[in-house]
Backbone atoms as SQL, in Angstrom:
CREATE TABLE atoms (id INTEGER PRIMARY KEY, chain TEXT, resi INTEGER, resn TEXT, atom TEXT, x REAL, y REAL, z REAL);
INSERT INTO atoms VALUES
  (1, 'A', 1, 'UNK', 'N', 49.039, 133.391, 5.437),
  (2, 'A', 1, 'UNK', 'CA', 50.313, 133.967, 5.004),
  (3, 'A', 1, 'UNK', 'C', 50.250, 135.482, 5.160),
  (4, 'A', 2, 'UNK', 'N', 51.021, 135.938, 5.657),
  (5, 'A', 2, 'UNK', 'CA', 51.513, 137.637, 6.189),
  (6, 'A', 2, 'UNK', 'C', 51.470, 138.242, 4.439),
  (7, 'A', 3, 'UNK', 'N', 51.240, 139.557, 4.167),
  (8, 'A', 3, 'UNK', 'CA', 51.120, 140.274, 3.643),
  (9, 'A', 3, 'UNK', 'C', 52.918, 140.639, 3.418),
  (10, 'A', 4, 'UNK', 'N', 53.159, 141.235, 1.695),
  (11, 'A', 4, 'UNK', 'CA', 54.597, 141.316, 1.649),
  (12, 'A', 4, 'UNK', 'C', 55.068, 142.488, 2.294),
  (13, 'A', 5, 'UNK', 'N', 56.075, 143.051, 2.769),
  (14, 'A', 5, 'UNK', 'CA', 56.561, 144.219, 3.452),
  (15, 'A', 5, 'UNK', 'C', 56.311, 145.434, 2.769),
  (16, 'A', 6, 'UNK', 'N', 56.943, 145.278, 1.492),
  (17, 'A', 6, 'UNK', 'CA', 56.936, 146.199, 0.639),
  (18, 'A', 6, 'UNK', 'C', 55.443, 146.672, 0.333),
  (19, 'A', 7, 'UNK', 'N', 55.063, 145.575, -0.062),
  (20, 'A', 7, 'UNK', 'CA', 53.085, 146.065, -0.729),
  (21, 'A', 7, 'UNK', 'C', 52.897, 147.309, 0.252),
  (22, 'A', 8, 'UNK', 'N', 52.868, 146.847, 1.827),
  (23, 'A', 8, 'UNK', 'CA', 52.016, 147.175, 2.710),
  (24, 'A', 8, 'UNK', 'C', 52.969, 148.737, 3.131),
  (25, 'A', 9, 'UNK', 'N', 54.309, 148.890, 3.445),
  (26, 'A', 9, 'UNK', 'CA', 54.897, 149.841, 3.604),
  (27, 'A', 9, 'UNK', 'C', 55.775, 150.783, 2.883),
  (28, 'A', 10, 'UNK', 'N', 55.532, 150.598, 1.406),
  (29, 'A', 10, 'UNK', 'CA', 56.687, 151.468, 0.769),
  (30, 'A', 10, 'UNK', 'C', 56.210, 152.990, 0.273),
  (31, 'A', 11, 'UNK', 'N', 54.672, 152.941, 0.424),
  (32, 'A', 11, 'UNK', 'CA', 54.252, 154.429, 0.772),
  (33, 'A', 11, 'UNK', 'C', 55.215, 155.413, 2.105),
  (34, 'A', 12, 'UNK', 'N', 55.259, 154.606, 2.774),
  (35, 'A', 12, 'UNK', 'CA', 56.049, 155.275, 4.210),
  (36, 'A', 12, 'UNK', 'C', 57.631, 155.113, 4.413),
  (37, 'A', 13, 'UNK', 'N', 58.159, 154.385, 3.156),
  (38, 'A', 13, 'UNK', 'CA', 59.514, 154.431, 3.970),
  (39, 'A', 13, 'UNK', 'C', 60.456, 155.397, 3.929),
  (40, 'A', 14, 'UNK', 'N', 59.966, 156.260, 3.040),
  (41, 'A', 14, 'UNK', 'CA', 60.654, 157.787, 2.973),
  (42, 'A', 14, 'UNK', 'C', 60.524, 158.436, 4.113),
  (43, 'A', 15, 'UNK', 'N', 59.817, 158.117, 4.836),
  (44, 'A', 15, 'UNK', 'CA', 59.084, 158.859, 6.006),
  (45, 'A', 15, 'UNK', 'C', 60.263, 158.968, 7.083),
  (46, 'A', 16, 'UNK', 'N', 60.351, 160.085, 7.777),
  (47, 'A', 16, 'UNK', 'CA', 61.665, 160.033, 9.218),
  (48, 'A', 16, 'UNK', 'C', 60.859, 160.520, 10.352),
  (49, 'A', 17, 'UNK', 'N', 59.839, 159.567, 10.806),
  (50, 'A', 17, 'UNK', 'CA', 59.275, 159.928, 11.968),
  (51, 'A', 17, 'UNK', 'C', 60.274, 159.573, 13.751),
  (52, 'A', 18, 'UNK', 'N', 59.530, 159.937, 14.713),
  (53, 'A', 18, 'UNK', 'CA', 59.721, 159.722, 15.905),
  (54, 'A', 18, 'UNK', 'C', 59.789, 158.446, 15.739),
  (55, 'A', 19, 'UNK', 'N', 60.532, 157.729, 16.458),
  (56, 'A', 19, 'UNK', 'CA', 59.892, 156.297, 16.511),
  (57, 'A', 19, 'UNK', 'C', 58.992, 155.720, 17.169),
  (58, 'A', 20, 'UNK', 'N', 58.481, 156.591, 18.348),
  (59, 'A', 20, 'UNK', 'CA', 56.905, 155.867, 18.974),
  (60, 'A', 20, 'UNK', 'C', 56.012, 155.636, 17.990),
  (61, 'A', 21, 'UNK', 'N', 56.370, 157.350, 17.073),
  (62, 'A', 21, 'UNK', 'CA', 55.282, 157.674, 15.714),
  (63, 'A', 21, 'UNK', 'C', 55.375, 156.424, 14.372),
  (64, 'A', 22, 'UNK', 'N', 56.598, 155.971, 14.857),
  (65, 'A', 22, 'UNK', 'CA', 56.552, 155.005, 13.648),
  (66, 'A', 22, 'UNK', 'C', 56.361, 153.540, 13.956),
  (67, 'A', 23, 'UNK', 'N', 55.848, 153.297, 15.385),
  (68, 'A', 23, 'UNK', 'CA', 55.480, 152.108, 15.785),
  (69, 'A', 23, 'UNK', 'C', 54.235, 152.454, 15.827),
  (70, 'A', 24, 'UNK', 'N', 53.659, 153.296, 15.690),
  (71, 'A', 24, 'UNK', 'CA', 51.872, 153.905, 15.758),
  (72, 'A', 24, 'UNK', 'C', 51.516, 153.500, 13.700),
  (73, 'A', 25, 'UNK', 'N', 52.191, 154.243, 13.033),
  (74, 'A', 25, 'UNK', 'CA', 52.222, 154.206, 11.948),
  (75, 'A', 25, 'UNK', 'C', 52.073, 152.179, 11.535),
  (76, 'A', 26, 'UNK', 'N', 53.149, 151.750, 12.009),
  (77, 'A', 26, 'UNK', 'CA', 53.236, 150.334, 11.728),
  (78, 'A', 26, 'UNK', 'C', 52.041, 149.408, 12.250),
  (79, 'A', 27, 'UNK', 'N', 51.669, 150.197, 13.095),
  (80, 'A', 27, 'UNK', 'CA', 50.159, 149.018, 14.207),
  (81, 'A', 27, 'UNK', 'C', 49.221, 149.734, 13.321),
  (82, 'A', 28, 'UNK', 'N', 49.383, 150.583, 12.967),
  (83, 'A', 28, 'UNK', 'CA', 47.709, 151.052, 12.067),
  (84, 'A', 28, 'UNK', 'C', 47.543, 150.490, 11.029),
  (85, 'A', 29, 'UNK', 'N', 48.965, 150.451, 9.978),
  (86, 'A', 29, 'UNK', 'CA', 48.999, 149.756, 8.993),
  (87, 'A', 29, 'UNK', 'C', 48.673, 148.399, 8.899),
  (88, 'A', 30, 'UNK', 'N', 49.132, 147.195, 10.163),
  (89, 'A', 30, 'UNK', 'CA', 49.070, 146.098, 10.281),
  (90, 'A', 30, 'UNK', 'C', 47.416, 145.829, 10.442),
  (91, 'A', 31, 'UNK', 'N', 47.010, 146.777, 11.339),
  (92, 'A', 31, 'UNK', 'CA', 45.320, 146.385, 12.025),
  (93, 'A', 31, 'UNK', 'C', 44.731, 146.454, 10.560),
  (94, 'A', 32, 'UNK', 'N', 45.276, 147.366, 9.802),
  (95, 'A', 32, 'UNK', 'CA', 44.346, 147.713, 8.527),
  (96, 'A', 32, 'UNK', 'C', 44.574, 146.945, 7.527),
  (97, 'A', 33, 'UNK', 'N', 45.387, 146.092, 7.686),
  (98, 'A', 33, 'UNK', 'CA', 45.665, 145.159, 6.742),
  (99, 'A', 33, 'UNK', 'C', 45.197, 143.796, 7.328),
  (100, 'A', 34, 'UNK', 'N', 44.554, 143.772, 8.767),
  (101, 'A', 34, 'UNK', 'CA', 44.603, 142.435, 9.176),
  (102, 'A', 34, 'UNK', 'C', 45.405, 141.480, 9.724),
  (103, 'A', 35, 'UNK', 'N', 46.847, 141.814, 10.224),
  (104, 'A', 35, 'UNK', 'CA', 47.439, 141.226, 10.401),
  (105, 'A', 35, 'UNK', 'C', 48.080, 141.495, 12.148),
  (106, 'A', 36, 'UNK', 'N', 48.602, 140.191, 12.453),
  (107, 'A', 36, 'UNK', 'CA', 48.715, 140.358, 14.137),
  (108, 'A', 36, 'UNK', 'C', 50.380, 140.175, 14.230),
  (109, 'A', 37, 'UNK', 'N', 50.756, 141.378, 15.393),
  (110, 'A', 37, 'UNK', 'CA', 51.550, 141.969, 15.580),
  (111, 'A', 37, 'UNK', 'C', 51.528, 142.238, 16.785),
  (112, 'A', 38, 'UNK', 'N', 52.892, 142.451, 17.428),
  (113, 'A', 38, 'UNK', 'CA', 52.842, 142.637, 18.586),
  (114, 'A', 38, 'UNK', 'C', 54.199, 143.775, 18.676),
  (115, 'A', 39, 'UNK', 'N', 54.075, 145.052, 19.381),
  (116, 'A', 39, 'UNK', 'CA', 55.323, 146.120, 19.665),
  (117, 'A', 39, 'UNK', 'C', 55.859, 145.725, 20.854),
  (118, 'A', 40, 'UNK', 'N', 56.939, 146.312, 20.405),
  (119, 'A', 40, 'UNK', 'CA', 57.800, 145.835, 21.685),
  (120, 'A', 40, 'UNK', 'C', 59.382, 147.278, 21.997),
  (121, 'A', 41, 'UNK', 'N', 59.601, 147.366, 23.186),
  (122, 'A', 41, 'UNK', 'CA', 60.585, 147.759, 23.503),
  (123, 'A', 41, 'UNK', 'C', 61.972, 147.041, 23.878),
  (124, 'A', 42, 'UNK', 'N', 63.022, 147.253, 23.665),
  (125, 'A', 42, 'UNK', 'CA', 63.989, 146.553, 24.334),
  (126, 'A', 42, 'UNK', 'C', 65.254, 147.179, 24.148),
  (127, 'A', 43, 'UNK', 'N', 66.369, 146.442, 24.615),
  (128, 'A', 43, 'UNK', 'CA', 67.672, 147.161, 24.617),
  (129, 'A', 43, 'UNK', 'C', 68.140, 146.646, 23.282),
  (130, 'A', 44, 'UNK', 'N', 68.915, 147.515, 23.414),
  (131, 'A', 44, 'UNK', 'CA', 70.166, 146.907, 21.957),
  (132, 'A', 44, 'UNK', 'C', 71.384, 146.644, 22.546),
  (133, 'A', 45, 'UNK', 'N', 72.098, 145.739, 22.348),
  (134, 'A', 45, 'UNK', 'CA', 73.170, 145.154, 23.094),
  (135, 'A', 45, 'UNK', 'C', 74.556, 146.604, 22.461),
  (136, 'A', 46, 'UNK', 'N', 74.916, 146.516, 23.515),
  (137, 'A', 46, 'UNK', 'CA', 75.998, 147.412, 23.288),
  (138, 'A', 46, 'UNK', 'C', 77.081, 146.830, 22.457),
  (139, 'A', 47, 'UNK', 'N', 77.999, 147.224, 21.920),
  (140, 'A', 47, 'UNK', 'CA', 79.177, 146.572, 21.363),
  (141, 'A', 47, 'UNK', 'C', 80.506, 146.701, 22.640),
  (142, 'A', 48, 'UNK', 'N', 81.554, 146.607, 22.708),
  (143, 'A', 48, 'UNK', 'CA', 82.578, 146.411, 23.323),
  (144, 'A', 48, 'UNK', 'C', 83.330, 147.996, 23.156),
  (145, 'A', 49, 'UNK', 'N', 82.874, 148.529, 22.043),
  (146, 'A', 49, 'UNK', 'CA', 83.495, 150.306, 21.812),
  (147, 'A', 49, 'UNK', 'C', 82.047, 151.264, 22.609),
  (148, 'A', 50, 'UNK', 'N', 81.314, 150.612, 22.699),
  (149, 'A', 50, 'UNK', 'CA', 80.146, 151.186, 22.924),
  (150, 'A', 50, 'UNK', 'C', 79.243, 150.599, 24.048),
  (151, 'A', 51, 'UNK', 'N', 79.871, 151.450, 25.420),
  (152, 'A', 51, 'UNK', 'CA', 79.349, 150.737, 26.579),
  (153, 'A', 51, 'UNK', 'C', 77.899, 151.552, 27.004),
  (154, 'A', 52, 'UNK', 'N', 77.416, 152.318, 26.555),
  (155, 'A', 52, 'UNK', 'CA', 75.869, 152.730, 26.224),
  (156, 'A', 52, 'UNK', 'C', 74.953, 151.626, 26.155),
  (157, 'A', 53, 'UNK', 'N', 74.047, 152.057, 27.011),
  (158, 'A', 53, 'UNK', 'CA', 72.753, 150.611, 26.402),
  (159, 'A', 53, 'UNK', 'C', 71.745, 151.698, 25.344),
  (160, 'A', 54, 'UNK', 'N', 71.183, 151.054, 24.450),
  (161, 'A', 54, 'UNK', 'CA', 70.266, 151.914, 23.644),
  (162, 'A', 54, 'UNK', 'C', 69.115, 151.096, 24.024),
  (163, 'A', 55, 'UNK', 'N', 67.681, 151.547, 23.839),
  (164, 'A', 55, 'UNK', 'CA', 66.907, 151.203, 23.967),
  (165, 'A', 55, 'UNK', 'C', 65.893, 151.166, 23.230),
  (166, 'A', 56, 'UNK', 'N', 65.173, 150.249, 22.252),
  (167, 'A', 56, 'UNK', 'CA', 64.398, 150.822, 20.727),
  (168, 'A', 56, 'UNK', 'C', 63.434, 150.467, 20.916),
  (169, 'A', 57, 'UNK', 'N', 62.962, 150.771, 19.795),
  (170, 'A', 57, 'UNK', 'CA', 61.489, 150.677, 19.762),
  (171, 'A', 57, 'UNK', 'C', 60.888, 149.327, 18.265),
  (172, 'A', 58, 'UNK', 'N', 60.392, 148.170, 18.609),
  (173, 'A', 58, 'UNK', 'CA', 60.306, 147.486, 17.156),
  (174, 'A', 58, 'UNK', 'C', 58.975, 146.679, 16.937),
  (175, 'A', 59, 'UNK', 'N', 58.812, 146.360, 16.162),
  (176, 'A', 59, 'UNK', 'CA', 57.060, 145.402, 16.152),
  (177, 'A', 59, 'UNK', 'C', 57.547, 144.066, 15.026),
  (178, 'A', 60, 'UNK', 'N', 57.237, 143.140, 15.960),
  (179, 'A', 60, 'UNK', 'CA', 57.244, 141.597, 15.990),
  (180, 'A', 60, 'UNK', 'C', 56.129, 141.230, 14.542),
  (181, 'A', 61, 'UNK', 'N', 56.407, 140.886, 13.549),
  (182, 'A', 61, 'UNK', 'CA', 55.191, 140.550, 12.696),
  (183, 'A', 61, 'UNK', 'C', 55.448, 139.512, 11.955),
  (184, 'A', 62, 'UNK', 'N', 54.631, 138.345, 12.277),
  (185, 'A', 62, 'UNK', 'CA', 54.591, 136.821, 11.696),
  (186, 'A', 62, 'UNK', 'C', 55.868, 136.813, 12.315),
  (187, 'A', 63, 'UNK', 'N', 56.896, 136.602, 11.445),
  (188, 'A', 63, 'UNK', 'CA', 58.590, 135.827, 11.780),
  (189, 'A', 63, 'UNK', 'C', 59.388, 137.476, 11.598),
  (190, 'A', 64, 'UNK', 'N', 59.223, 138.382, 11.128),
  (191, 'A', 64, 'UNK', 'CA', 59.724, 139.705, 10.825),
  (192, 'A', 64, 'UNK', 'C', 59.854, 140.590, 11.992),
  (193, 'A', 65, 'UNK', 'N', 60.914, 141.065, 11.785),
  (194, 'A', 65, 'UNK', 'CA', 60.959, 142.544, 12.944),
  (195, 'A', 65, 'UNK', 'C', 61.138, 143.881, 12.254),
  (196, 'A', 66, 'UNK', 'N', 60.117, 144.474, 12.327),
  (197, 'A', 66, 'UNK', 'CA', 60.627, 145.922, 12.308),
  (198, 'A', 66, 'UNK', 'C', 60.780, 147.256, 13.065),
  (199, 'A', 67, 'UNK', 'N', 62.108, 147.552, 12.769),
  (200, 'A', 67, 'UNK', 'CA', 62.710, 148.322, 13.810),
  (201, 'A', 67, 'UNK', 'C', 62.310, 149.725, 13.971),
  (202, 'A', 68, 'UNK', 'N', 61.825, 150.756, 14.645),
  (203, 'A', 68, 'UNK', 'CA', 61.606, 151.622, 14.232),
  (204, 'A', 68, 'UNK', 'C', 62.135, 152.874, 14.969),
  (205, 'A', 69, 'UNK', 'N', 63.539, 152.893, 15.325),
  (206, 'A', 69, 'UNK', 'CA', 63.659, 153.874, 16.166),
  (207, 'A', 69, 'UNK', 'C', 64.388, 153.483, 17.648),
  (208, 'A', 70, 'UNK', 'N', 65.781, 154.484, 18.136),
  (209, 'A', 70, 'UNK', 'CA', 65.488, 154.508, 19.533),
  (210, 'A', 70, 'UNK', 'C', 64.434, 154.870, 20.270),
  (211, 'A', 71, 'UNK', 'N', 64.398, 155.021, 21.541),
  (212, 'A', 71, 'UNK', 'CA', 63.127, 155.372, 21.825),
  (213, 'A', 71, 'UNK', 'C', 63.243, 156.597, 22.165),
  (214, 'A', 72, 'UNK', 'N', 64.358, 157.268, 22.244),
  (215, 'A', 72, 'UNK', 'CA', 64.691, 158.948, 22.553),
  (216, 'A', 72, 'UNK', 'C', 64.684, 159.451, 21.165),
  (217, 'A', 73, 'UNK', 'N', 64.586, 158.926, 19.690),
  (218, 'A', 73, 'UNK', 'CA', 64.890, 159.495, 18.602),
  (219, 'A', 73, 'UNK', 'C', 63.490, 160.096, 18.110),
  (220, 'A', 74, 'UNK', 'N', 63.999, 161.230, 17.445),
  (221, 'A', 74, 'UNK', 'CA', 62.804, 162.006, 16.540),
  (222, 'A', 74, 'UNK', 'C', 62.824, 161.903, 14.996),
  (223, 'A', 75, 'UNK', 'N', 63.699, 161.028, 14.625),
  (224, 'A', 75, 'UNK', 'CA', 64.130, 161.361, 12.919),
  (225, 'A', 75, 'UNK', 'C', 64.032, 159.854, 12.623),
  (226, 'A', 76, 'UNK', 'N', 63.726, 159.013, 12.525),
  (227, 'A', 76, 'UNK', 'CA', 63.857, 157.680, 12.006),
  (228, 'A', 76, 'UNK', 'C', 63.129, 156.929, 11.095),
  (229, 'A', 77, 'UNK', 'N', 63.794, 156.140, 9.908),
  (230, 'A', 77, 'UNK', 'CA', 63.167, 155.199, 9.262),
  (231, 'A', 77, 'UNK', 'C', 62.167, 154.135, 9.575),
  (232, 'A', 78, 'UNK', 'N', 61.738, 153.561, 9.037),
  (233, 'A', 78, 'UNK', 'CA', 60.911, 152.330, 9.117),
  (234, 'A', 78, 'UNK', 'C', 62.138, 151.150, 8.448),
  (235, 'A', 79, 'UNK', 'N', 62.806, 149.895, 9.135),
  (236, 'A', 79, 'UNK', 'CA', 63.448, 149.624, 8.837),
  (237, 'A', 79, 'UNK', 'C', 63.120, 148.036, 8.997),
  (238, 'A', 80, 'UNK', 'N', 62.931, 147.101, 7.980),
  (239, 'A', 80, 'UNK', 'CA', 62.976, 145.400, 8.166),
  (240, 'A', 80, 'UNK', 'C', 64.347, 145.078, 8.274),
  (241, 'A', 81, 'UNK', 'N', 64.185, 144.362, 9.969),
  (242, 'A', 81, 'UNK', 'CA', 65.483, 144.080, 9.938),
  (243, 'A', 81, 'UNK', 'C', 65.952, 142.363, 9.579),
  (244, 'A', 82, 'UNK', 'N', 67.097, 142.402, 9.385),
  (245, 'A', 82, 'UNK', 'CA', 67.850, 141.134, 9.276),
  (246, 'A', 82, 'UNK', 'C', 68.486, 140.490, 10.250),
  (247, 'A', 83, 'UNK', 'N', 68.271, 138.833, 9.885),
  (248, 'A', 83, 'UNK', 'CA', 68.608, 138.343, 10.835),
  (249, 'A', 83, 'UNK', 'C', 69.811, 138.556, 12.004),
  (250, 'A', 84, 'UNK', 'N', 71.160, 138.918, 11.301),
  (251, 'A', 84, 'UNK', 'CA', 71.982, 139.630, 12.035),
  (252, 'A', 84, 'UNK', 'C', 71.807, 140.670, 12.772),
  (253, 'A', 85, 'UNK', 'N', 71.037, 141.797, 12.129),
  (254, 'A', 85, 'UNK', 'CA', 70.688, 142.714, 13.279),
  (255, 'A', 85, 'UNK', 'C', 69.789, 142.140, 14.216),
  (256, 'A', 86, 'UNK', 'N', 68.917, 141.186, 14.396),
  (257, 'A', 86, 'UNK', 'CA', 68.465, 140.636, 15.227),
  (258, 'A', 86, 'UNK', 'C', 69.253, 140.879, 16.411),
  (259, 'A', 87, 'UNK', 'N', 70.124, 139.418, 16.223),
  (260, 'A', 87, 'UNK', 'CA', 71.187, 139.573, 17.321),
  (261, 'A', 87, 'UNK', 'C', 71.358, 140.882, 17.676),
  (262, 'A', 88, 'UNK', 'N', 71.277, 141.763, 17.954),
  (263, 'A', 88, 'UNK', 'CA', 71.593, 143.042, 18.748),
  (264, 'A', 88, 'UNK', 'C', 70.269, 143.258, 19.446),
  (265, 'A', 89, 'UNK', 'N', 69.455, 142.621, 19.831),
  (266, 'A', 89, 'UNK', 'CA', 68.414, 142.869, 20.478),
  (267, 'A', 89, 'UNK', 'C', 68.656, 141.864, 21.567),
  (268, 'A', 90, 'UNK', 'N', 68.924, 142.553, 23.274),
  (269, 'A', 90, 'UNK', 'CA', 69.201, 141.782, 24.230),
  (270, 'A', 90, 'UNK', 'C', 67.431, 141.437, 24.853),
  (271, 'A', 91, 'UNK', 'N', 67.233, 139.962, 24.680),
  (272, 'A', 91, 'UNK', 'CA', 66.023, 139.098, 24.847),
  (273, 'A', 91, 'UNK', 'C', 65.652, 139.087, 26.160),
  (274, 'A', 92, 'UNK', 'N', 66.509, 139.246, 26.977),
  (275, 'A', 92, 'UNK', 'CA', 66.202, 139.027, 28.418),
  (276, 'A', 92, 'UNK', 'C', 65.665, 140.879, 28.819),
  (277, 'A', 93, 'UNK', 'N', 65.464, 142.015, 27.778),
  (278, 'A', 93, 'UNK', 'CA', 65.105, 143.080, 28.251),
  (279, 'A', 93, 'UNK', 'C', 63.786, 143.350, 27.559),
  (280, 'A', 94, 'UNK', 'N', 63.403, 142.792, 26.911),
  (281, 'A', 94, 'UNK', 'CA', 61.800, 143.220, 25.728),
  (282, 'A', 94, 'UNK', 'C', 60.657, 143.147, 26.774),
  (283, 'A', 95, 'UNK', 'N', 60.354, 144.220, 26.662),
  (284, 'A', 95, 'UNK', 'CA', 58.724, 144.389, 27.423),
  (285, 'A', 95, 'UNK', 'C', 57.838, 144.644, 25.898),
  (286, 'A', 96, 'UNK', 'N', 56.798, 144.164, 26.218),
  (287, 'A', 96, 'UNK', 'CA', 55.846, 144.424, 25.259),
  (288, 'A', 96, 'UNK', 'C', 55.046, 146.066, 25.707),
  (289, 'A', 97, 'UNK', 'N', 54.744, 147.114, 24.183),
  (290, 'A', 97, 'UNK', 'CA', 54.076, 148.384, 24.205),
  (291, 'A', 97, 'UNK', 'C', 52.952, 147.962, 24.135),
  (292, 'A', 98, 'UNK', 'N', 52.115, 149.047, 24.810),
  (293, 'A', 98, 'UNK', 'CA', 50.362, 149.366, 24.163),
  (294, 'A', 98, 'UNK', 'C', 50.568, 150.479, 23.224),
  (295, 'A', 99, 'UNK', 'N', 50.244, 150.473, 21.904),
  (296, 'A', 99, 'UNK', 'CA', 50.103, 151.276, 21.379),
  (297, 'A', 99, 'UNK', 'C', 48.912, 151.557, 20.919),
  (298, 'A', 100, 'UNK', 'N', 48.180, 153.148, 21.123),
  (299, 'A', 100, 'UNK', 'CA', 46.995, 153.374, 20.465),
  (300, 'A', 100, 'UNK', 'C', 47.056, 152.895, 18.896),
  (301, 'A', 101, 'UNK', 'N', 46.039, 151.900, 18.309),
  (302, 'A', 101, 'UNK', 'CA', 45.890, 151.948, 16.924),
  (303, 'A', 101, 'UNK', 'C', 45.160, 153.033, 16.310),
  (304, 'A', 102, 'UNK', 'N', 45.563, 154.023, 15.474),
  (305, 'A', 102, 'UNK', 'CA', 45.217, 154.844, 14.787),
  (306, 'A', 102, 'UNK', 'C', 44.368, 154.113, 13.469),
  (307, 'A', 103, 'UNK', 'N', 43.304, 155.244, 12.895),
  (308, 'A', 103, 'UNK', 'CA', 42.656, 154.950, 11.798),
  (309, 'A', 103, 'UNK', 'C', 43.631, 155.402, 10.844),
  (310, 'A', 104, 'UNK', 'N', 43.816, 154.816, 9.581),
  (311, 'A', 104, 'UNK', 'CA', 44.355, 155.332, 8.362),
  (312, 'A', 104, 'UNK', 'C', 44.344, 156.602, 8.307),
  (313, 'A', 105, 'UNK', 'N', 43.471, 157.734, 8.357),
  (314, 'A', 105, 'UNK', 'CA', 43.466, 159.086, 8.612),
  (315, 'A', 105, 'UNK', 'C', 43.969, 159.777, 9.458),
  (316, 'A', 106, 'UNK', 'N', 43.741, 159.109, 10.747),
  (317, 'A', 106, 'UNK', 'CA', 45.047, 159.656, 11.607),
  (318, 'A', 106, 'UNK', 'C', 46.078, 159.828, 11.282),
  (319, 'A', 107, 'UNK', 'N', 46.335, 158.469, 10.270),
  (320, 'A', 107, 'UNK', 'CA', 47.741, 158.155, 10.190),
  (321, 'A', 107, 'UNK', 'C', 48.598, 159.546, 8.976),
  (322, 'A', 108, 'UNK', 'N', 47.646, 159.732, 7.836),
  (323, 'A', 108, 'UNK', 'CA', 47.719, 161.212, 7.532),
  (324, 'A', 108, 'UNK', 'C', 48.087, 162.477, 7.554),
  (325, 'A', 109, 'UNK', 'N', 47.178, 162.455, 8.794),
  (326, 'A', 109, 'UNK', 'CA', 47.259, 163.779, 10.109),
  (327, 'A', 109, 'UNK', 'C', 48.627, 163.731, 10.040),
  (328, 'A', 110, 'UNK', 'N', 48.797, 162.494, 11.083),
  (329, 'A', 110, 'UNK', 'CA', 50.315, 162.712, 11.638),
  (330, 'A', 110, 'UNK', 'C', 51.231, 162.550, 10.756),
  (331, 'A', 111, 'UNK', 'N', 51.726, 162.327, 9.419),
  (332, 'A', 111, 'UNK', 'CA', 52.157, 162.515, 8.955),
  (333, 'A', 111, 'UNK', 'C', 52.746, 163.756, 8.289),
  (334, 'A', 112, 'UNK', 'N', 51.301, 164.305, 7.923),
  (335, 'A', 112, 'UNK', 'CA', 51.415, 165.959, 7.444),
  (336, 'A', 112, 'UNK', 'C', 51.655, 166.818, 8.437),
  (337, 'A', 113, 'UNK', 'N', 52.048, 166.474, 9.973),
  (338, 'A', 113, 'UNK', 'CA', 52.025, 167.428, 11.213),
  (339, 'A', 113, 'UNK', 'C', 53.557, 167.030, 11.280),
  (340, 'A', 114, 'UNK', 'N', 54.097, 166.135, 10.790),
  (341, 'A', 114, 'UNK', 'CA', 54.965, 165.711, 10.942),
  (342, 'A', 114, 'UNK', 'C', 56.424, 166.502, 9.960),
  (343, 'A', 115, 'UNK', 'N', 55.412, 166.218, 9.044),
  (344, 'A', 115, 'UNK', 'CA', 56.133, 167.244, 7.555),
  (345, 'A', 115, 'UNK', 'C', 55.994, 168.523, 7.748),
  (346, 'A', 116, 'UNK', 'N', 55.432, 169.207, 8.427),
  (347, 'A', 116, 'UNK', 'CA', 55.376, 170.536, 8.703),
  (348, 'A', 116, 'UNK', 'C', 56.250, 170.950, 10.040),
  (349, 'A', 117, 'UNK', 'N', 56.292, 170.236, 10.803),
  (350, 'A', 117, 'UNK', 'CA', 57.141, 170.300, 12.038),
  (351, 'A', 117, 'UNK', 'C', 58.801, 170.301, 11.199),
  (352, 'A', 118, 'UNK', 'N', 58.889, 169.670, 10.607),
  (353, 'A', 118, 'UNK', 'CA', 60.312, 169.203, 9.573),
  (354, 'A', 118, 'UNK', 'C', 60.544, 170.536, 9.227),
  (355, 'A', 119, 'UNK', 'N', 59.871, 171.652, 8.769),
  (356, 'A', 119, 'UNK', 'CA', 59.857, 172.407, 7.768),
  (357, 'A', 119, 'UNK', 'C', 59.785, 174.042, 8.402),
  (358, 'A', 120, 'UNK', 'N', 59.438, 173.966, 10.090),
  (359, 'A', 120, 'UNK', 'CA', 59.072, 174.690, 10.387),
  (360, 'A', 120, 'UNK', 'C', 60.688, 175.955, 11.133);
């Protein structure tokens, strides 16, 4: 059985990282907790007002998705999404990421480089 969302991420959800940074953040957390996961890129289906394709960034865990970002964005949540937002993820575009797994301390680093960049 997967670990609860909250236990494992509510230190970070205040957090408004990049979203590569917050799919780095999410694979460190998962490795360090033991648990298998897989990142992924893909489109977001446009709406009918909104002929833009977006393109995000999210990590697959047990039955859960979390979203973390376009992939051009610098400011973003850590977000569990719902089944409805699901549906906005076009299936026929998901490539799977390599993401470096960071040690917990890294994860730190970049955080506090992160908060200072915010501030600067």
């Amino acid at each position: 059985m997967t670990t609860n969302f909250e236990a494992l991420f509510s230190p970070y959800l205040a957090l408004r990282l990049a979203a590569f940074d917050n799919m780095k953040l999410i694979a460190a957390v998962l490795t360090e907790a033991g648990e298998r996961y897989q990142c992924i890129e893909a489109n977001l289906l446009a709406s009918a007002a909104n002929e833009q394709v977006n393109r995000g960034y999210f990590v697959q865990w047990a039955d859960r998705w979390l979203y973390c970002g376009l992939c051009n964005s610098y400011a973003d949540p850590i977000v569990l999404m719902t089944k409805i937002e699901l549906e906005q993820i076009d299936v026929a575009s998901v490539t799977l990421v390599t993401v470096p797994v960071m040690s917990m301390q890294q994860v730190g680093f970049m955080c506090i480089e992160s908060a200072h960049f915010d501030h600067c």
